[in-house]
CSV table of C-alpha atoms in Angstrom, one decimal:
chain,number,residue,atom,x,y,z
A,1089,MET,CA,92.5,85.6,78.1
A,1090,PRO,CA,96.2,84.5,78.0
A,1091,SER,CA,98.0,84.6,81.2
A,1092,PRO,CA,100.2,87.7,81.7
A,1093,THR,CA,103.9,87.2,81.5
A,1094,ARG,CA,106.2,87.4,84.5
A,1095,ASP,CA,107.5,90.8,83.2
A,1096,SER,CA,104.1,92.3,83.6
A,1097,PHE,CA,103.8,91.6,87.3
A,1098,PRO,CA,106.3,94.2,88.6
A,1099,SER,CA,103.9,96.9,87.4
A,1100,LEU,CA,101.5,95.6,90.2
A,1101,ALA,CA,104.2,95.1,92.9
A,1102,PRO,CA,107.5,96.5,93.9
A,1103,PRO,CA,110.6,95.3,91.9
A,1104,MET,CA,112.6,92.5,93.3
A,1105,THR,CA,115.3,94.8,94.4
A,1106,THR,CA,113.0,96.9,96.5
A,1107,GLN,CA,113.8,96.5,100.2
A,1108,LEU,CA,110.7,96.8,102.4
A,1109,HIS,CA,111.3,98.8,105.6
A,1110,PRO,CA,109.1,99.4,108.6
A,1111,PRO,CA,106.6,102.3,108.0
A,1112,PRO,CA,108.0,105.7,109.0
A,1113,SER,CA,107.2,107.0,112.5
A,1114,PRO,CA,104.5,109.7,112.9
A,1115,ARG,CA,107.4,112.2,113.6
A,1116,THR,CA,109.0,111.6,110.2
A,1117,HIS,CA,108.9,114.7,108.2
A,1118,ARG,CA,108.1,113.5,104.7
A,1119,THR,CA,109.5,115.3,101.8
A,1120,LEU,CA,106.2,115.3,100.1
A,1121,ARG,CA,104.7,117.3,102.9
A,1122,LYS,CA,107.3,120.0,102.5
A,1123,LEU,CA,105.8,120.8,99.1
A,1124,GLN,CA,103.1,123.1,100.5
A,1125,SER,CA,100.7,123.4,103.3
A,1126,ALA,CA,97.1,122.2,102.6
A,1127,HIS,CA,96.0,125.5,104.1
A,1128,ASN,CA,97.8,127.4,101.3
A,1129,LEU,CA,96.4,125.4,98.4
A,1130,GLY,CA,94.7,128.4,97.1
A,1131,ALA,CA,98.0,130.1,96.4
A,1132,ALA,CA,99.6,127.1,94.7
A,1133,ALA,CA,101.5,127.4,91.4
A,1134,ARG,CA,99.6,127.2,88.2
A,1135,ILE,CA,100.3,124.0,86.3
A,1136,THR,CA,99.2,124.0,82.6
A,1137,SER,CA,100.0,120.4,81.8
A,1138,GLN,CA,97.4,117.8,82.7
A,1139,PRO,CA,98.6,114.8,84.7
A,1140,GLN,CA,98.6,111.6,82.7
A,1141,LEU,CA,98.1,108.5,84.7
A,1142,SER,CA,99.4,105.4,83.0
A,1143,ASN,CA,97.1,102.4,82.5
A,1144,LEU,CA,98.0,98.8,82.7
A,1145,SER,CA,97.5,96.4,79.9
A,1146,SER,CA,94.2,94.6,79.9
A,1147,GLN,CA,96.2,91.4,80.6
A,1148,LEU,CA,96.9,92.7,84.1
A,1149,ARG,CA,93.2,92.8,85.0
A,1150,LEU,CA,93.1,90.8,88.2
A,1151,HIS,CA,92.1,87.4,87.0
A,1152,ASP,CA,88.3,86.8,87.0
A,1153,MET,CA,87.7,88.1,90.5
A,1154,HIS,CA,87.6,91.8,89.5
A,1155,SER,CA,85.8,91.4,86.2
A,1156,ARG,CA,82.4,92.8,86.6
A,1157,ASP,CA,80.8,90.0,84.6
A,1158,VAL,CA,78.9,87.7,86.9
A,1159,SER,CA,80.8,84.7,85.9
A,1160,PRO,CA,81.1,81.2,87.3
A,1161,THR,CA,84.7,81.9,88.3
A,1162,ARG,CA,83.6,84.7,90.5
A,1163,ARG,CA,81.0,82.5,92.1
A,1164,GLN,CA,83.5,79.7,92.5
A,1165,ALA,CA,86.0,82.0,94.1
A,1166,LEU,CA,83.7,82.7,96.9
A,1167,ASN,CA,83.0,79.0,97.5
A,1168,ARG,CA,79.5,79.1,95.9
A,1169,SER,CA,78.3,76.1,93.8
A,1170,PRO,CA,75.6,76.7,91.2
A,1171,GLN,CA,74.2,73.3,92.2
A,1172,ARG,CA,74.0,74.1,95.9
A,1173,HIS,CA,70.8,73.6,97.7
A,1174,ARG,CA,68.9,76.8,98.6
A,1175,ALA,CA,68.8,77.6,102.3
A,1176,ASN,CA,65.6,77.0,104.2
A,1177,SER,CA,64.3,80.5,105.0
A,1178,ASP,CA,63.0,79.2,108.4
A,1179,ALA,CA,66.4,77.9,109.4
A,1180,THR,CA,67.9,79.7,112.4
A,1181,PRO,CA,70.8,82.0,111.5
A,1182,GLN,CA,72.6,81.1,114.7
A,1183,HIS,CA,74.4,78.4,112.8
A,1184,LEU,CA,76.1,81.1,110.8
A,1185,LEU,CA,78.3,82.2,113.6
A,1186,GLY,CA,80.4,79.0,113.4
A,1187,ALA,CA,79.4,77.5,110.1
A,1188,SER,CA,82.4,78.5,108.1
A,1189,SER,CA,85.0,78.1,110.7
A,1190,SER,CA,85.3,74.4,109.7
A,1191,ILE,CA,86.0,75.2,106.1
A,1192,SER,CA,89.4,73.6,105.4
A,1193,LEU,CA,92.1,75.0,103.2
A,1194,ALA,CA,91.7,72.0,100.9
A,1195,SER,CA,88.0,72.6,100.4
A,1196,LYS,CA,88.6,76.3,99.7
A,1197,ARG,CA,91.2,75.5,97.1
A,1198,THR,CA,88.8,73.1,95.2
A,1199,ALA,CA,86.3,75.9,95.1
A,1200,LEU,CA,88.7,78.6,94.1
A,1201,SER,CA,90.3,79.0,90.7
A,1202,ARG,CA,93.6,77.3,90.1
A,1203,THR,CA,96.4,78.3,92.4
A,1204,SER,CA,100.1,78.2,91.8
A,1205,ALA,CA,101.8,75.3,93.6
A,1206,ALA,CA,105.1,77.2,93.7
A,1207,ALA,CA,103.4,80.4,95.0
A,1208,ASP,CA,101.7,78.3,97.7
A,1209,THR,CA,105.1,77.6,99.2
A,1210,MET,CA,106.1,81.2,99.4
A,1211,SER,CA,105.2,83.7,102.1
A,1212,LEU,CA,103.0,86.6,101.1
A,1213,ASP,CA,105.8,89.1,101.6
A,1214,ARG,CA,108.1,87.1,99.4
A,1215,LEU,CA,105.4,86.7,96.8
A,1216,ILE,CA,104.8,90.4,96.6
A,1217,ARG,CA,108.6,91.2,96.6
A,1218,GLU,CA,109.7,88.6,93.9
A,1219,GLY,CA,106.6,88.3,91.8
A,1220,PRO,CA,104.8,85.2,90.6
A,1221,PRO,CA,107.0,82.1,90.2
A,1222,ASP,CA,107.2,80.8,86.6
A,1223,GLY,CA,105.3,83.8,85.4
A,1224,ASP,CA,102.0,82.4,86.5
A,1225,LEU,CA,100.2,85.6,87.5
A,1226,GLY,CA,96.7,84.1,87.7
A,1227,GLY,CA,97.8,81.3,89.9
A,1228,ALA,CA,99.9,83.6,92.1
A,1229,LEU,CA,96.9,85.9,92.6
A,1230,GLU,CA,94.7,83.1,93.7
A,1231,SER,CA,97.5,81.9,96.1
A,1232,MET,CA,97.6,85.4,97.5
A,1233,ARG,CA,93.9,85.4,98.1
A,1234,ILE,CA,94.1,82.1,99.9
A,1235,LYS,CA,96.8,83.3,102.1
A,1236,VAL,CA,94.9,86.5,103.0
A,1237,LEU,CA,91.7,84.5,103.7
A,1238,ASP,CA,93.5,81.8,105.8
A,1239,GLN,CA,96.3,83.7,107.5
A,1240,GLY,CA,95.6,87.3,107.0
A,1241,ILE,CA,98.3,89.9,106.4
A,1242,LYS,CA,100.9,90.1,109.2
A,1243,SER,CA,100.7,93.3,111.1
A,1244,ASP,CA,101.5,94.7,114.6
A,1245,SER,CA,98.9,95.6,117.2
A,1246,ASP,CA,98.4,99.0,115.6
A,1247,GLY,CA,97.6,97.3,112.2
A,1248,MET,CA,100.8,98.4,110.6
A,1249,SER,CA,102.3,96.1,108.0
A,1250,MET,CA,105.2,96.3,105.5
A,1251,SER,CA,103.2,94.5,102.8
A,1252,ARG,CA,99.6,95.5,103.3
A,1253,ILE,CA,99.5,98.5,101.0
A,1254,TYR,CA,101.3,96.5,98.2
A,1255,ALA,CA,98.8,93.7,98.5
A,1256,TRP,CA,95.9,96.2,98.3
A,1257,LEU,CA,97.4,97.8,95.2
A,1258,ILE,CA,97.7,94.4,93.6
A,1259,PHE,CA,94.2,93.3,94.4
A,1260,LEU,CA,92.8,96.6,93.3
A,1261,ASN,CA,94.8,96.4,90.0
A,1262,ALA,CA,96.0,99.9,90.6
A,1263,PRO,CA,97.8,101.4,87.6
A,1264,ILE,CA,101.4,102.6,87.8
A,1265,LEU,CA,101.4,106.2,89.1
A,1266,PRO,CA,104.5,108.3,89.0
A,1267,THR,CA,104.8,110.4,92.1
A,1268,ASP,CA,105.2,113.5,89.9
A,1269,SER,CA,101.6,113.0,88.7
A,1270,TYR,CA,100.3,113.2,92.2
A,1271,ILE,CA,102.5,116.2,93.0
A,1272,ARG,CA,101.2,118.0,89.9
A,1273,LEU,CA,97.6,117.5,91.1
A,1274,VAL,CA,98.6,118.9,94.5
A,1275,HIS,CA,100.3,121.9,93.0
A,1276,ARG,CA,97.2,122.9,91.1
A,1277,GLY,CA,95.8,124.3,94.3
A,1278,ALA,CA,92.2,124.3,95.6
A,1279,SER,CA,89.8,122.2,93.5
A,1280,PRO,CA,86.2,123.2,93.0
A,1281,ALA,CA,85.3,120.8,95.9
A,1282,TYR,CA,88.0,122.3,98.3
A,1283,SER,CA,85.5,124.0,100.6
A,1284,LYS,CA,83.5,120.7,101.0
A,1285,ILE,CA,86.7,118.8,101.7
A,1286,ARG,CA,87.9,121.3,104.4
A,1287,ASN,CA,84.4,120.9,106.0
A,1288,ASP,CA,84.9,117.1,106.2
A,1289,THR,CA,88.6,116.4,107.0
A,1290,PHE,CA,88.8,117.8,110.5
A,1291,ARG,CA,86.0,115.4,111.6
A,1292,THR,CA,87.7,112.3,110.1
A,1293,LEU,CA,88.1,109.5,112.8
A,1294,THR,CA,88.5,112.1,115.5
A,1295,THR,CA,88.2,109.5,118.3
A,1296,ASP,CA,90.9,107.2,116.9
A,1297,PRO,CA,94.3,108.0,118.4
A,1298,LEU,CA,96.1,105.7,116.0
A,1299,PHE,CA,94.9,107.6,113.0
A,1300,ARG,CA,95.3,111.0,114.5
A,1301,ARG,CA,98.9,110.2,115.5
A,1302,ARG,CA,99.9,108.9,112.1
A,1303,VAL,CA,97.9,110.9,109.5
A,1304,SER,CA,97.7,114.6,109.5
A,1305,GLU,CA,94.7,116.6,108.4
A,1306,ALA,CA,96.9,118.3,105.8
A,1307,SER,CA,97.8,115.0,104.2
A,1308,LEU,CA,94.1,114.0,104.0
A,1309,ILE,CA,93.2,117.4,102.5
A,1310,ARG,CA,95.9,117.0,99.8
A,1311,LEU,CA,94.7,113.5,98.9
A,1312,LEU,CA,91.1,114.4,98.6
A,1313,ASN,CA,91.8,117.6,96.7
A,1314,ALA,CA,93.9,115.6,94.2
A,1315,ILE,CA,91.1,113.1,93.6
A,1316,ALA,CA,88.6,116.0,93.3
A,1317,TRP,CA,90.9,117.4,90.5
A,1318,GLN,CA,91.1,114.0,88.9
A,1319,LEU,CA,87.3,113.6,88.9
A,1320,HIS,CA,86.9,117.2,87.6
A,1321,ASP,CA,89.2,116.6,84.7
A,1322,THR,CA,87.4,113.4,83.7
A,1323,ASN,CA,84.1,115.2,83.8
A,1324,GLU,CA,85.4,118.0,81.7
A,1325,GLU,CA,86.9,115.7,79.1
A,1326,ARG,CA,83.5,113.9,78.7
A,1327,ARG,CA,81.5,117.1,78.3
A,1328,PRO,CA,81.0,118.6,74.7
A,1329,SER,CA,83.7,121.0,73.9
A,1330,SER,CA,81.1,123.8,73.3
A,1331,SER,CA,79.9,123.5,76.9
A,1332,ARG,CA,83.2,123.2,78.7
A,1333,GLN,CA,84.3,126.0,81.0
A,1334,SER,CA,87.9,126.6,81.7
A,1335,LEU,CA,88.9,126.6,85.4
A,1336,PRO,CA,92.1,128.2,86.5
A,1337,ALA,CA,94.7,126.0,88.2
A,1338,SER,CA,94.6,128.2,91.3
A,1339,SER,CA,91.3,128.8,93.0
A,1340,GLY,CA,92.4,132.2,94.0
A,1341,ALA,CA,91.8,133.5,90.5
A,1342,SER,CA,88.3,132.1,90.1
A,1343,PRO,CA,86.0,133.4,92.9
A,1344,SER,CA,83.1,133.8,90.5
A,1345,ARG,CA,83.2,130.2,89.4
A,1346,SER,CA,83.4,129.0,93.1
A,1347,ASP,CA,80.4,131.3,94.0
A,1348,LEU,CA,78.5,130.0,91.0
A,1349,SER,CA,79.0,126.4,92.0
A,1350,GLN,CA,77.9,127.0,95.6
A,1351,GLY,CA,74.9,128.9,94.4
A,1352,MET,CA,73.8,126.1,92.1
A,1353,ALA,CA,74.2,123.6,94.9
A,1354,SER,CA,72.1,125.6,97.3
A,1355,SER,CA,69.3,126.5,94.9
A,1356,PRO,CA,65.8,125.2,95.7
A,1357,ALA,CA,65.6,123.3,92.4
A,1358,ALA,CA,68.9,121.6,93.0
A,1359,LYS,CA,67.9,120.6,96.5
A,1360,ASN,CA,64.6,119.2,95.3
A,1361,ARG,CA,66.3,117.2,92.6
A,1362,ALA,CA,68.9,115.8,95.0
A,1363,ARG,CA,66.2,114.8,97.5
A,1364,ALA,CA,64.1,113.1,94.7
A,1365,LEU,CA,67.2,111.1,93.7
A,1366,THR,CA,68.0,110.2,97.3
A,1367,LEU,CA,64.6,108.7,97.9
A,1368,THR,CA,65.1,106.1,95.2
A,1369,THR,CA,67.5,103.2,95.1
A,1370,GLU,CA,67.2,102.7,91.4
A,1371,GLY,CA,69.7,105.5,90.5
A,1372,SER,CA,69.8,107.5,87.3
A,1373,GLU,CA,70.6,105.7,84.1
A,1374,ALA,CA,71.5,109.1,82.5
A,1375,ASN,CA,74.4,109.4,85.0
A,1376,ALA,CA,75.6,105.8,84.6
A,1377,SER,CA,78.6,106.8,82.6
A,1378,GLU,CA,79.7,109.8,84.6
A,1379,PRO,CA,82.8,109.4,86.8
A,1380,GLY,CA,81.3,111.2,89.8
A,1381,THR,CA,82.4,114.0,92.1
A,1382,TYR,CA,83.5,114.6,95.6
A,1383,VAL,CA,80.9,113.5,98.1
A,1384,GLN,CA,80.8,113.6,101.9
A,1385,GLY,CA,82.1,110.4,103.4
A,1386,MET,CA,85.1,110.1,101.0
A,1387,ASN,CA,87.3,111.4,103.8
A,1388,VAL,CA,86.5,108.3,105.9
A,1389,LEU,CA,87.0,106.0,102.9
A,1390,ALA,CA,90.4,107.5,102.3
A,1391,ALA,CA,91.5,107.4,105.9
A,1392,PRO,CA,92.6,103.7,106.1
A,1393,LEU,CA,94.5,104.0,102.9
A,1394,LEU,CA,96.6,106.9,104.2
A,1395,TYR,CA,97.1,105.0,107.4
A,1396,ALA,CA,98.3,101.9,105.7
A,1397,ALA,CA,100.3,103.5,102.9
A,1398,ARG,CA,103.9,104.5,103.1
A,1399,SER,CA,103.4,107.6,101.0
A,1400,GLU,CA,100.5,109.8,99.9
A,1401,ALA,CA,101.1,108.8,96.3
A,1402,GLU,CA,100.6,105.2,97.1
A,1403,ALA,CA,97.4,106.0,99.0
A,1404,PHE,CA,96.2,108.1,96.1
A,1405,ALA,CA,96.8,105.3,93.5
A,1406,ALA,CA,94.7,102.9,95.6
A,1407,PHE,CA,92.0,105.5,96.4
A,1408,GLN,CA,91.5,106.6,92.8
A,1409,GLN,CA,91.2,103.0,91.7
A,1410,LEU,CA,88.7,102.2,94.5
A,1411,VAL,CA,86.3,105.1,93.8
A,1412,ILE,CA,86.7,105.4,90.1
A,1413,LYS,CA,86.9,101.7,89.0
A,1414,GLU,CA,85.5,99.6,91.9
A,1415,CYS,CA,82.8,101.8,93.4
A,1416,PRO,CA,82.0,104.6,91.0
A,1417,GLY,CA,78.3,104.5,91.9
A,1418,TYR,CA,79.1,105.6,95.4
A,1419,ILE,CA,80.3,109.0,94.3
A,1420,ARG,CA,78.0,109.5,91.3
A,1421,GLY,CA,74.8,111.7,91.3
A,1422,ALA,CA,73.0,111.2,94.6
A,1423,MET,CA,75.2,108.3,95.5
A,1424,ASP,CA,72.8,105.9,93.8
A,1425,GLY,CA,75.2,103.0,94.2
A,1426,VAL,CA,75.1,103.5,98.0
A,1427,HIS,CA,71.3,103.4,98.0
A,1428,ARG,CA,71.2,100.3,95.9
A,1429,GLY,CA,73.6,98.7,98.4
A,1430,LEU,CA,71.3,99.7,101.3
A,1431,ALA,CA,68.3,98.1,99.5
A,1432,LEU,CA,70.4,94.9,99.1
A,1433,VAL,CA,71.3,94.9,102.8
A,1434,ASP,CA,67.5,94.7,103.5
A,1435,LYS,CA,67.0,92.1,100.9
A,1436,ALA,CA,69.8,89.8,102.0
A,1437,LEU,CA,68.8,90.1,105.7
A,1438,ALA,CA,65.2,89.1,104.8
A,1439,ILE,CA,66.6,85.9,103.2
A,1440,VAL,CA,69.3,85.1,105.8
A,1441,ASP,CA,67.3,86.0,108.9
A,1442,PRO,CA,63.5,86.6,108.2
A,1443,LYS,CA,62.7,87.0,111.9
A,1444,LEU,CA,65.3,89.7,112.6
A,1445,SER,CA,64.3,91.4,109.3
A,1446,LEU,CA,60.6,91.5,110.2
A,1447,TYR,CA,61.4,92.8,113.7
A,1448,LEU,CA,63.6,95.6,112.5
A,1449,THR,CA,61.0,96.5,109.8
A,1450,SER,CA,58.2,96.6,112.5
A,1451,LYS,CA,60.3,99.2,114.3
A,1452,GLY,CA,60.6,101.3,111.2
A,1453,LEU,CA,64.3,100.4,110.8
A,1454,THR,CA,65.6,99.9,107.3
A,1455,ALA,CA,69.2,99.9,106.1
A,1456,GLU,CA,68.7,103.5,104.8
A,1457,ILE,CA,68.4,104.6,108.4
A,1458,TYR,CA,71.2,102.7,110.1
A,1459,ALA,CA,73.7,101.4,107.5
A,1460,PHE,CA,74.4,104.3,105.2
A,1461,PRO,CA,77.8,105.1,106.7
A,1462,SER,CA,78.8,101.4,106.7
A,1463,VAL,CA,77.9,101.0,103.0
A,1464,LEU,CA,79.6,104.2,101.8
A,1465,THR,CA,82.8,103.7,103.8
A,1466,LEU,CA,83.2,99.9,103.5
A,1467,CYS,CA,82.7,99.8,107.3
A,1468,ALA,CA,85.6,102.1,107.9
A,1469,CYS,CA,83.3,104.2,110.1
A,1470,THR,CA,83.3,101.5,112.7
A,1471,PRO,CA,86.3,101.2,115.0
A,1472,PRO,CA,88.8,99.9,115.8
A,1473,LEU,CA,91.0,100.9,112.8
A,1474,PRO,CA,93.3,97.8,112.9
A,1475,GLU,CA,90.2,95.6,112.5
A,1476,VAL,CA,89.0,97.8,109.6
A,1477,LEU,CA,92.4,97.1,107.9
A,1478,ARG,CA,91.9,93.3,108.4
A,1479,LEU,CA,88.4,93.5,107.0
A,1480,TRP,CA,89.7,95.4,104.0
A,1481,ASP,CA,92.3,92.8,103.3
A,1482,PHE,CA,89.3,90.4,102.7
A,1483,LEU,CA,87.2,92.9,100.8
A,1484,PHE,CA,90.0,93.9,98.4
A,1485,ALA,CA,91.1,90.3,97.8
A,1486,TYR,CA,87.6,89.1,96.9
A,1487,GLY,CA,85.8,92.3,95.9
A,1488,PRO,CA,84.6,95.4,97.8
A,1489,HIS,CA,81.0,94.5,96.9
A,1490,LEU,CA,81.2,91.9,99.7
A,1491,ASN,CA,80.9,94.7,102.2
A,1492,ILE,CA,77.1,94.3,101.8
A,1493,LEU,CA,77.3,90.8,103.2
A,1494,CYS,CA,79.7,91.9,105.9
A,1495,ILE,CA,77.1,94.4,107.1
A,1496,VAL,CA,74.5,91.7,107.1
A,1497,ALA,CA,77.0,89.6,109.1
A,1498,GLN,CA,77.3,92.3,111.7
A,1499,LEU,CA,73.5,92.4,112.1
A,1500,VAL,CA,73.4,88.6,112.5
A,1501,MET,CA,76.1,88.9,115.2
A,1502,MET,CA,74.0,91.4,117.0
A,1503,ARG,CA,70.8,89.3,116.6
A,1504,ASN,CA,70.1,88.4,120.2
A,1505,ASP,CA,70.7,92.0,121.4
A,1506,LEU,CA,68.5,93.4,118.7
A,1507,LEU,CA,65.6,91.0,119.2
A,1508,GLY,CA,65.8,91.5,123.0
A,1509,SER,CA,65.7,95.3,122.8
A,1510,THR,CA,62.5,97.3,122.7
A,1511,SER,CA,64.4,100.1,121.0
A,1512,PRO,CA,66.9,98.4,118.6
A,1513,ASN,CA,67.4,101.8,116.9
A,1514,LYS,CA,69.6,102.8,119.9
A,1515,LEU,CA,71.8,99.8,119.3
A,1516,LEU,CA,72.1,100.5,115.6
A,1517,ARG,CA,73.1,104.1,116.0
A,1518,SER,CA,76.6,102.9,116.3
A,1519,PHE,CA,77.6,99.3,115.4
A,1520,PRO,CA,79.6,97.3,118.0
A,1521,PRO,CA,83.4,97.3,117.5
A,1522,LEU,CA,84.5,95.3,114.4
A,1523,HIS,CA,85.8,91.8,114.8
A,1524,ALA,CA,87.1,91.1,111.3
A,1525,ASP,CA,87.7,87.4,111.5
A,1526,GLN,CA,84.2,86.7,112.9
A,1527,ILE,CA,82.6,89.0,110.3
A,1528,LYS,CA,84.5,87.2,107.5
A,1529,ARG,CA,83.4,83.7,108.7
A,1530,THR,CA,79.8,84.8,109.0
A,1531,ALA,CA,79.8,86.5,105.5
A,1532,LEU,CA,81.3,83.3,103.9
A,1533,ALA,CA,78.4,81.3,105.4
A,1534,ILE,CA,75.8,83.9,104.3
A,1535,ILE,CA,77.0,83.9,100.7
A,1536,LYS,CA,75.9,80.3,100.4
A,1537,MET,CA,72.4,81.2,101.5
A,1538,ILE,CA,71.6,83.9,99.0
A,1539,PRO,CA,70.2,83.2,95.6
A,1540,ASP,CA,72.2,83.7,92.4
A,1541,ASP,CA,70.2,86.7,91.2
A,1542,LEU,CA,70.7,88.5,94.5
A,1543,HIS,CA,74.4,87.7,94.4
A,1544,ASP,CA,74.6,89.2,90.9
A,1545,GLU,CA,72.9,92.4,92.1
A,1546,ILE,CA,75.4,92.7,95.0
A,1547,VAL,CA,78.4,92.2,92.6
A,1548,ASN,CA,77.2,95.1,90.3
A,1549,HIS,CA,75.5,97.5,92.8
A,1550,SER,CA,78.5,99.8,93.1
A,1551,LEU,CA,79.0,100.4,89.4
């Protein structure tokens, strides 16, 4: 694929003339929030025109790192060599905790794809603001990843950063989204999933004062309701025209449709089918092409995006790219992608630390029991929030699929406590506070130990 031109890069990042300012304070009354209260969505105006989200050219696909082909470049980008020696399964995993801390910048660069020498000399903020020097998009992206891996994204003690959301949008290859497109989705009123959303949002990160101070529940409701409309529209477009059912823009005019949906979800047949799908990690091939729907847990997945973004529209652009393009399996059917990920946590742990794996298994503990929230939310369910943001810098730079190995890394970091406990289930009810840097170092060491076929499964499990 030919390298994208310099002119293509501003579609991924702010224009050169854009001045970055500190994020608004929690007291700032945003214009967007004046549009309507989330509690009055049912009375929103009817919008007949469907929002059209623009798509980027295929040339702007983020280099080889976000292609879902299991290619040598993706393996190289994570410092994996096809000729590496397989790890001895009897080796003690204690070496993991400091194994990757000695990886030098030079050795990383030799393993990564080609970087841009000019971009290497620029700060991350400047690179985002001015775009790739000499039009070398691929090299600039690799330089950005190196900077994120080595230096992280500069932020204050609360995790706030002027450039984080822009780096995330670039790494996620988020399409250009006019703010009006998001506003139109908000103005359509309550989506078919509105009652489920309202049942989740008030419980989102309730113990985190940073999140509660900066992000209102109304903002979270609007974002989730907008993505629910987006998923609904995509589902309707894919259904045969003869089977489509029109849904009014305002939920207040369609109580019968809402009642019908709730009745179907609560029917015995539907419950039995959902349970049967939940008990398998294989997923449903018939649903492989469906875009998904709102599921419980998306509220926690959206929370860090709203916290880091400077507007709801920015958070929406990143969120829809994350759940629709990067992790569609997490919101499809019975969340088959999540269950595949849980099975991979067990499989990777058995290779990395057989003793710990056997001990947890002997206690009846599998990832299905203790790691479901961590897989679904990319570890956003584990505080503190500033550490979640730093971990997401790494995940978005190199692929959200690496969350599986980050969960294994946390288990390895808890190894002594788990093996020394007669009731490890008590320790696993809530993971210890995140330490993003240590998790990253351990995950980078773990990835060298897993076989290629398991790595390929991890890369593709969320599709």
